[in-house]
XYZ file of C-alpha atoms in Angstrom:
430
model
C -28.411 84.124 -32.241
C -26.193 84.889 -29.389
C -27.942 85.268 -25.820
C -25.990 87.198 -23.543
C -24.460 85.227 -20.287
C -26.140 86.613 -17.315
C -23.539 86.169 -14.197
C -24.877 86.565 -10.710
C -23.198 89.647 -9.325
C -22.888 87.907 -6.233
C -20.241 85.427 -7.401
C -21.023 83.230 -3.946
C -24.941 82.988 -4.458
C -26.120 79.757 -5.408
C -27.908 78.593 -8.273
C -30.205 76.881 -9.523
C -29.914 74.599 -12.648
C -33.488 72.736 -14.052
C -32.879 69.600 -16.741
C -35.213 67.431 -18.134
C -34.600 64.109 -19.501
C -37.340 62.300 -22.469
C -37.200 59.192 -24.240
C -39.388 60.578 -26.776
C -40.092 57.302 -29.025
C -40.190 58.691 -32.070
C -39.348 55.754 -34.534
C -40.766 56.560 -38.149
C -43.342 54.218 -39.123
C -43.320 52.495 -35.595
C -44.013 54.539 -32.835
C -47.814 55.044 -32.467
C -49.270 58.555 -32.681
C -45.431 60.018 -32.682
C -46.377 63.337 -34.908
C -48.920 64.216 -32.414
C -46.635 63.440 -29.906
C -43.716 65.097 -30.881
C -46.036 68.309 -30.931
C -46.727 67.666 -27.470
C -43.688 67.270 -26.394
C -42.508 70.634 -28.096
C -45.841 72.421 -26.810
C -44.862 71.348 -23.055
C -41.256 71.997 -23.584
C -42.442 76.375 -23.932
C -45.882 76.152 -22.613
C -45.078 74.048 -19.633
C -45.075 75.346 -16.339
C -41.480 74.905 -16.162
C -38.471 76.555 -17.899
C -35.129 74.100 -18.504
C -31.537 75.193 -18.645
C -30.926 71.948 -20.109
C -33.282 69.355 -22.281
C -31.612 65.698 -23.170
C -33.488 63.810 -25.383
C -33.542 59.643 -26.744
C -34.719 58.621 -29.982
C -35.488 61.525 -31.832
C -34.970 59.157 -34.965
C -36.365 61.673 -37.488
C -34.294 64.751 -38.324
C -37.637 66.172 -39.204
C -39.180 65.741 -35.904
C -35.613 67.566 -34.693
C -36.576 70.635 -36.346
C -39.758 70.618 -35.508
C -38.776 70.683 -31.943
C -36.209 73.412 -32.717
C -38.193 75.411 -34.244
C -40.870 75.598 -31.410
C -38.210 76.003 -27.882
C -35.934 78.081 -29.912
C -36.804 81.441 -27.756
C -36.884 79.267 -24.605
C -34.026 76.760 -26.066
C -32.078 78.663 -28.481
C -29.332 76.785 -28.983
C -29.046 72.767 -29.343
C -27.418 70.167 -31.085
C -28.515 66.763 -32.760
C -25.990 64.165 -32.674
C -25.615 61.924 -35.815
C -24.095 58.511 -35.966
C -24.628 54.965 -37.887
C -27.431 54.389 -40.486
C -29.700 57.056 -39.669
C -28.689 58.743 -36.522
C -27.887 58.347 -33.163
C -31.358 59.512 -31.923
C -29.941 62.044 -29.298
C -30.269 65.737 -29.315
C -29.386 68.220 -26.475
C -30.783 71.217 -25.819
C -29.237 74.888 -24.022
C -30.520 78.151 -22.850
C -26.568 78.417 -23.451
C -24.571 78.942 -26.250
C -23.097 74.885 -26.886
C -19.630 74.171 -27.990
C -17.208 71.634 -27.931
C -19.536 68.925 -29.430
C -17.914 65.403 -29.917
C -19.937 62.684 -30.728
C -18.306 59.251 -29.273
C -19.304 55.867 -30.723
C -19.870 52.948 -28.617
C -17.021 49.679 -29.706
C -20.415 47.183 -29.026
C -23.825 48.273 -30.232
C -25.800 44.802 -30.887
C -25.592 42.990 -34.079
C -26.296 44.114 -37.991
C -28.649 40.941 -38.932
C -30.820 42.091 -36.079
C -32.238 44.943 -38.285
C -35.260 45.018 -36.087
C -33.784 46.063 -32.977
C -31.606 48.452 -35.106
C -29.107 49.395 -32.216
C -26.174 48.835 -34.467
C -28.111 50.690 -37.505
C -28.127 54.103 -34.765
C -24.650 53.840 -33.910
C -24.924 54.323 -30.366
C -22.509 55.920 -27.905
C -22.244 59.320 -25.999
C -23.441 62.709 -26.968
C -20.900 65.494 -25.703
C -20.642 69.341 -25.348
C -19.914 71.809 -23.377
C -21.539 75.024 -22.330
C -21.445 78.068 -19.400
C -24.829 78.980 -17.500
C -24.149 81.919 -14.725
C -20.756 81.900 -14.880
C -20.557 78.075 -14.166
C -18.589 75.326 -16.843
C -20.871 72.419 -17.569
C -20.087 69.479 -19.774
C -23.655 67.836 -20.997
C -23.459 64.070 -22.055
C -26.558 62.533 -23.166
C -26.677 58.322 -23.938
C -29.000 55.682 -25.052
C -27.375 52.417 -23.978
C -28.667 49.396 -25.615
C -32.301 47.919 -25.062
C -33.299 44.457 -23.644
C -35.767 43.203 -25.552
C -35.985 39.659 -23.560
C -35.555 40.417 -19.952
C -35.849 36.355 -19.261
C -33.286 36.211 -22.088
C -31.123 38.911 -22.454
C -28.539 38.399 -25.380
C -27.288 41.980 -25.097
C -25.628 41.948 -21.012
C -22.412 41.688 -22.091
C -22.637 44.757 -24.596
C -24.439 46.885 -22.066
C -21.690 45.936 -19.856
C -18.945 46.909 -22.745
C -20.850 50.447 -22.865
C -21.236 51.146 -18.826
C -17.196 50.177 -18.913
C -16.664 52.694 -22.179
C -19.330 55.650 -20.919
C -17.003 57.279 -18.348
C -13.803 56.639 -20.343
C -16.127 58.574 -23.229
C -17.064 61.382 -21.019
C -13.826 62.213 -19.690
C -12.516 63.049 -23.243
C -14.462 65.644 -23.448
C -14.706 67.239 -19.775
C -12.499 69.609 -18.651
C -11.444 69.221 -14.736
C -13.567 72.839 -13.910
C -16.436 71.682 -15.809
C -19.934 70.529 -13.406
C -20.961 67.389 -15.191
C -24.452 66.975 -16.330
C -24.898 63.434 -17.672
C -28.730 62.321 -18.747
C -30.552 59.693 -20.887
C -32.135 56.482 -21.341
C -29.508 53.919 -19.643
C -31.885 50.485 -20.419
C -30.416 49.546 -16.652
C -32.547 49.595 -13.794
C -30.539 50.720 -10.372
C -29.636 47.196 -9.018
C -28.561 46.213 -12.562
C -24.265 45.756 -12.360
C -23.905 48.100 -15.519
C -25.515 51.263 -13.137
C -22.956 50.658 -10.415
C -20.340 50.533 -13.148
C -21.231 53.940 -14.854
C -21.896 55.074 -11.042
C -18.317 53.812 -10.081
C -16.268 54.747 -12.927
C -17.489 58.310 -13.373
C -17.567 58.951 -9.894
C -21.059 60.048 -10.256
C -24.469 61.164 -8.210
C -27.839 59.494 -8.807
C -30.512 62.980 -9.099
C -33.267 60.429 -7.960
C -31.497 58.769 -4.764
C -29.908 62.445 -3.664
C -33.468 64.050 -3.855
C -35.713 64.444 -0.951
C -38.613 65.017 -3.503
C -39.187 61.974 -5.597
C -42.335 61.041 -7.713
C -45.717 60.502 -5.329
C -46.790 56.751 -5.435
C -43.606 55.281 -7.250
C -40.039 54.269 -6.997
C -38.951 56.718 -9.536
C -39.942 53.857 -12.654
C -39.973 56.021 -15.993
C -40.754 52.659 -18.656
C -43.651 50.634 -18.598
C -45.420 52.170 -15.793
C -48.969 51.006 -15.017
C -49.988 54.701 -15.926
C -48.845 55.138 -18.925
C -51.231 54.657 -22.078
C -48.321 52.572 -24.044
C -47.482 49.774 -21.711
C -49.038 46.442 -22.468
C -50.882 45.264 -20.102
C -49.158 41.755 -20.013
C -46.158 43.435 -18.984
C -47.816 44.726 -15.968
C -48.663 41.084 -14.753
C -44.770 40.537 -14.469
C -43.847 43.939 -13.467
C -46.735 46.030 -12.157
C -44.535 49.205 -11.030
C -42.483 49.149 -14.107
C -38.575 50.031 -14.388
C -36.436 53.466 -13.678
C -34.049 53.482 -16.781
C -33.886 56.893 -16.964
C -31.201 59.182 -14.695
C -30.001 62.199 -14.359
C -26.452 62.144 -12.773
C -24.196 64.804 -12.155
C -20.522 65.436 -11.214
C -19.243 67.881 -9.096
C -16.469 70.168 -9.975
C -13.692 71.727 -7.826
C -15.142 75.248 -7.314
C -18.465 74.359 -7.048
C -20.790 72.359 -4.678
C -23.439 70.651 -6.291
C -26.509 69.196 -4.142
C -29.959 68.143 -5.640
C -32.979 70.062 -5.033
C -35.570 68.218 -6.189
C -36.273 65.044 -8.441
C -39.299 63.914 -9.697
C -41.710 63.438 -13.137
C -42.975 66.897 -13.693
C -45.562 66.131 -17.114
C -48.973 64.635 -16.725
C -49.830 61.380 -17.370
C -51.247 61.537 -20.722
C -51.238 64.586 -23.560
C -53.640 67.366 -22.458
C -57.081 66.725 -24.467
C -55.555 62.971 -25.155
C -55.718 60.022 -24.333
C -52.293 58.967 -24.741
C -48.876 59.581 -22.886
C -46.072 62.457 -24.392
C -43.892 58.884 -24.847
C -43.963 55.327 -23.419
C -40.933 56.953 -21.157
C -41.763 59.556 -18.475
C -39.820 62.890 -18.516
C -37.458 63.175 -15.621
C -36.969 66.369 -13.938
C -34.118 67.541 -11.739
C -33.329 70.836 -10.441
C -29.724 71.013 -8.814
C -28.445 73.912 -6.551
C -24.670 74.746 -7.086
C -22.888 76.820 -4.946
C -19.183 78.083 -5.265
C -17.093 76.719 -2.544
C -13.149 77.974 -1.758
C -10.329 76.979 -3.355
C -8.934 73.630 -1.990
C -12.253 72.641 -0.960
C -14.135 69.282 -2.453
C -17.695 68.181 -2.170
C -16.774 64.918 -4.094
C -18.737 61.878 -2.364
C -16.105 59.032 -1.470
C -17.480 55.664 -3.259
C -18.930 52.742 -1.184
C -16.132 50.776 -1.683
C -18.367 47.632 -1.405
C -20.784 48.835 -3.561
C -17.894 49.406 -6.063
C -16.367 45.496 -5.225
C -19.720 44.271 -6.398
C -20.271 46.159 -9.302
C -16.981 45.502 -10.274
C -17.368 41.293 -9.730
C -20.515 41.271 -11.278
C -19.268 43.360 -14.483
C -16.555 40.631 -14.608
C -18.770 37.293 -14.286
C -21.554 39.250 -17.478
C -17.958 39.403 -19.443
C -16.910 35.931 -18.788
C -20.603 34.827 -19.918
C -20.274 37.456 -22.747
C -16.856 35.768 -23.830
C -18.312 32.451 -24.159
C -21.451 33.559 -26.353
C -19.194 35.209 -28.942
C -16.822 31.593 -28.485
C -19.784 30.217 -29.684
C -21.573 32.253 -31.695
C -18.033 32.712 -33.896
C -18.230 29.179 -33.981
C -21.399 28.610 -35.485
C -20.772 31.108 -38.579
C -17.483 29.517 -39.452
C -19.568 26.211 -39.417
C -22.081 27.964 -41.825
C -19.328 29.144 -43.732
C -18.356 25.597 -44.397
C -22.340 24.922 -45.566
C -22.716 27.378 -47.467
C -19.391 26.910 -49.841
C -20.060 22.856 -50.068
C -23.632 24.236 -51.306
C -21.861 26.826 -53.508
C -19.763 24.092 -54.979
C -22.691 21.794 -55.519
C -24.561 24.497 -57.248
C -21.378 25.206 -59.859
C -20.821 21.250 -60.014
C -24.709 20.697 -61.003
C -25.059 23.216 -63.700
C -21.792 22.319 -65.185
C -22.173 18.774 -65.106
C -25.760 17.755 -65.583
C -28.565 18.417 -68.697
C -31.206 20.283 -66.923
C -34.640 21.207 -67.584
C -36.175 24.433 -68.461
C -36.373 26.760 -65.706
C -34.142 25.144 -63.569
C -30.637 26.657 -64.530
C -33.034 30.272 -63.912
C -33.436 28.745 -60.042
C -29.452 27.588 -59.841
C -28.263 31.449 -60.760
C -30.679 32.741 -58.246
C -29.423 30.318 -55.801
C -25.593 30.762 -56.565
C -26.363 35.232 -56.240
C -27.984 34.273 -52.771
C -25.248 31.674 -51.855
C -22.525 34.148 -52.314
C -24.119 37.264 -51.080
C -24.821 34.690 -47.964
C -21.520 33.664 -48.068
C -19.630 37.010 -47.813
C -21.662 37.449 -44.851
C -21.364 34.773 -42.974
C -17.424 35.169 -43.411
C -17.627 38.794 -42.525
C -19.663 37.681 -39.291
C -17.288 34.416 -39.028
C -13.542 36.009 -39.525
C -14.181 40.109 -38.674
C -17.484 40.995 -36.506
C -17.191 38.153 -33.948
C -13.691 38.332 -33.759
C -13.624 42.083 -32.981
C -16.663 41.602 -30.234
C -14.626 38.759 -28.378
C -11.824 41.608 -28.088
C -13.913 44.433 -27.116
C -15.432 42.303 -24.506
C -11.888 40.599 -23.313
C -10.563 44.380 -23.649
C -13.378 45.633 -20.836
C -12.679 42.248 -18.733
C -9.018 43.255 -18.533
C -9.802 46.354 -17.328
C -12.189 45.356 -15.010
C -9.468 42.682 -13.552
C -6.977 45.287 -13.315
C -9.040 47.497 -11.306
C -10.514 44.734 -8.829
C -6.136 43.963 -8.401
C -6.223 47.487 -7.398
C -9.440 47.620 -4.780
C -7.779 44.156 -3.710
C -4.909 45.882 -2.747
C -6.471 48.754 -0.792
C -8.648 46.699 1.057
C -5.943 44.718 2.323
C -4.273 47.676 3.232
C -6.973 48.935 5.223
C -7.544 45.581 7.092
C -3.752 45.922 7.868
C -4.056 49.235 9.391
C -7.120 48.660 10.711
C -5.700 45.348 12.552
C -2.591 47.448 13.934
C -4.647 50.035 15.759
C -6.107 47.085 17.212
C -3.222 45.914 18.341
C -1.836 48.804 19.768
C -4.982 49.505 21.657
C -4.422 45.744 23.585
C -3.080 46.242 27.025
């Protein structure tokens, strides 16, 4: 179904554009009450008070609970896309009052590790969801992300692969923009605002924070969207530690040339639980933002010059979580080629015993079990040894590099601003 474009006659009115952002936490088998929820969530997506241009959502891990969705919006949200990647899906779908096109799907080079099946971040393949799309007359390019979760925010062995993704995300995006194109970039980030990996994606893609442009923000918070004292889902011992919870959810956006972009309003639109519930829609809160572009003349810009501070320390942090990150994989290589060692001495004494010694009944059963394990164990331990960690040190060293390279380069303009700075100083000396 095609939905005809409708273009302001007035091509110098502004417009407004509405998104919504959800981590909907819909892991099978997992998630509490998720079917319900999902319903919900559909329900308030075309019964809501609100109608969306745009819809991003995180962890939609069950195609079914996709097509559910779909088939609910689809006269409100006709067209959208669900983005698959890894074991069993990237968990990111995107949805358009627009006809969508141009849909990439760009992998993360980090995503966590494969023996850590419970956090399953390397099972979803995560990276960046692209496409592109017009809405009254304007070019957007929609990128949607779920970076990778902290499970132990005292110890936190994923920094340095958050940091890998915050250095790849604008790199990803910018394969898929085109220069005319009004970015619209959304998701679950897993970074709070004074976290190093925000200033990176902040830096890198040039970008503007919905929440810190708006002049309407959520009443009685700091914008937190994840384990928020009112939402049904967040344990309670969490709250002694944090008691206003974390904003990990954005909604950026990017100007274009032709167009000035300025945010109207941003705030958490749904109530705190599920009408006729007593649970939440998610154990994330939707984010809302409604932006007001307006076509400007050729030649002009409405790009906001970075804080080139804020960028310095962004930058010099990102480098110190890659120099820690480089270390852990030195080590962590390390200890698998160790248990490589172990495990083929055990292999050995396994082939050595049953060859060499009269055994009794049963036990030659246990010593063929053992030797199946031992080599499964081995292969992995060799794949994790020689390949995995071996490809993370230069993924990591890769994004270090790059980070160097462009500190050498904000190095260099800063001294040549003190220099011009320090002649005007001079010539102003009688």
């Amino acid at each position: 179904m095609t939905v005809p474009e409708i273009v302001p006659k007035d091509n110098s009115m502004a417009v407004e554009i509405k998104i919504l952002t959800l981590n909907i936490w819909g892991i099978p088998g997992v998630s509490k009450d998720r079917k319900a929820r999902v319903e919900a969530i559909a329900n308030q997506l075309i019964a809501g008070p609100e109608e969306y241009d745009f819809v991003f959502l995180q962890e939609v891990w069950s195609k079914e609970d996709y097509k559910f969705i779909v088939s609910k919006v689809n006269k409100k949200l006709p067209f959208s896309e669900y983005f698959v990647s890894g074991g069993y899906g990237s968990g990111l779908c995107t949805f358009s009052k627009t006809q969508i096109t141009d849909v990439r799907y760009r992998r993360f080079s980090l995503n966590g590790y494969p023996h850590k099946v419970l956090h399953g971040d390397w099972w979803g393949g995560k990276g960046v969801a692209l496409c592109r799309t017009v809405r009254h007359g304007i070019p957007f390019s929609l990128a949607n992300t779920h970076l990778h979760a902290c499970y132990d925010a005292e110890k936190d062995e994923y920094v340095h692969h958050r940091a890998v993704q915050a250095f790849e995300t604008p790199q990803l995006i910018r394969s898929n923009r085109k220069d005319e194109d009004v970015l619209i970039f959304a998701g679950d980030f897993n970074v709070t605002s004074t976290d190093f990996a925000y200033g990176l994606i902040k830096c890198y893609g040039n970008l503007v924070d919905t929440y810190t442009e708006s002049a309407v923000k959520p009443h009685g918070s700091n914008g937190e969207t994840c384990e928020t004292p009112s939402n049904s889902y967040t344990d309670v011992k969490v709250l002694i530690e944090n008691p206003s919870g974390n904003r990990i959810d954005y909604i950026f956006y990017q100007t274009a040339p032709g167009h000035k972009v300025k945010t109207k309003l941003c705030d958490q639109p749904w109530p705190q639980r599920v009408p006729s519930q007593e649970f939440s829609f998610s154990d994330h809160e939707a984010v809302r933002a409604v932006l007001t572009i307006t076509p400007v003349k050729d030649g002009e810009t409405d790009e906001t010059p970075l804080d080139a501070k804020y960028e310095t320390e962004s930058l010099l942090n990102s480098s110190a979580a890659f120099e820690e990150g480089l270390k852990k994989v030195t080590s962590n290589r390390k200890f698998y080629l160790t248990l490589c060692i172990l495990v083929a001495l055990m292999l050995i004494i396994n082939i050595v015993v049953q060859a060499s010694c009269e055994l009794a009944i049963g036990v030659p059963f246990f010593l063929d079990l053992m030797l199946v394990l031992l080599s499964f164990l081995l292969m992995y331990v060799i794949y994790m040894g020689f390949t995995f960690y071996h490809l993370e040190f230069n993924e990591v060293l890769r994004a270090k590099q790059g980070i160097e390279c462009d500190l050498e380069r904000l190095r260099i303009r800063n001294a040549q601003i003190f220099e011009e700075e320090r002649k005007r100083g001079l010539t102003g000396i009688k």
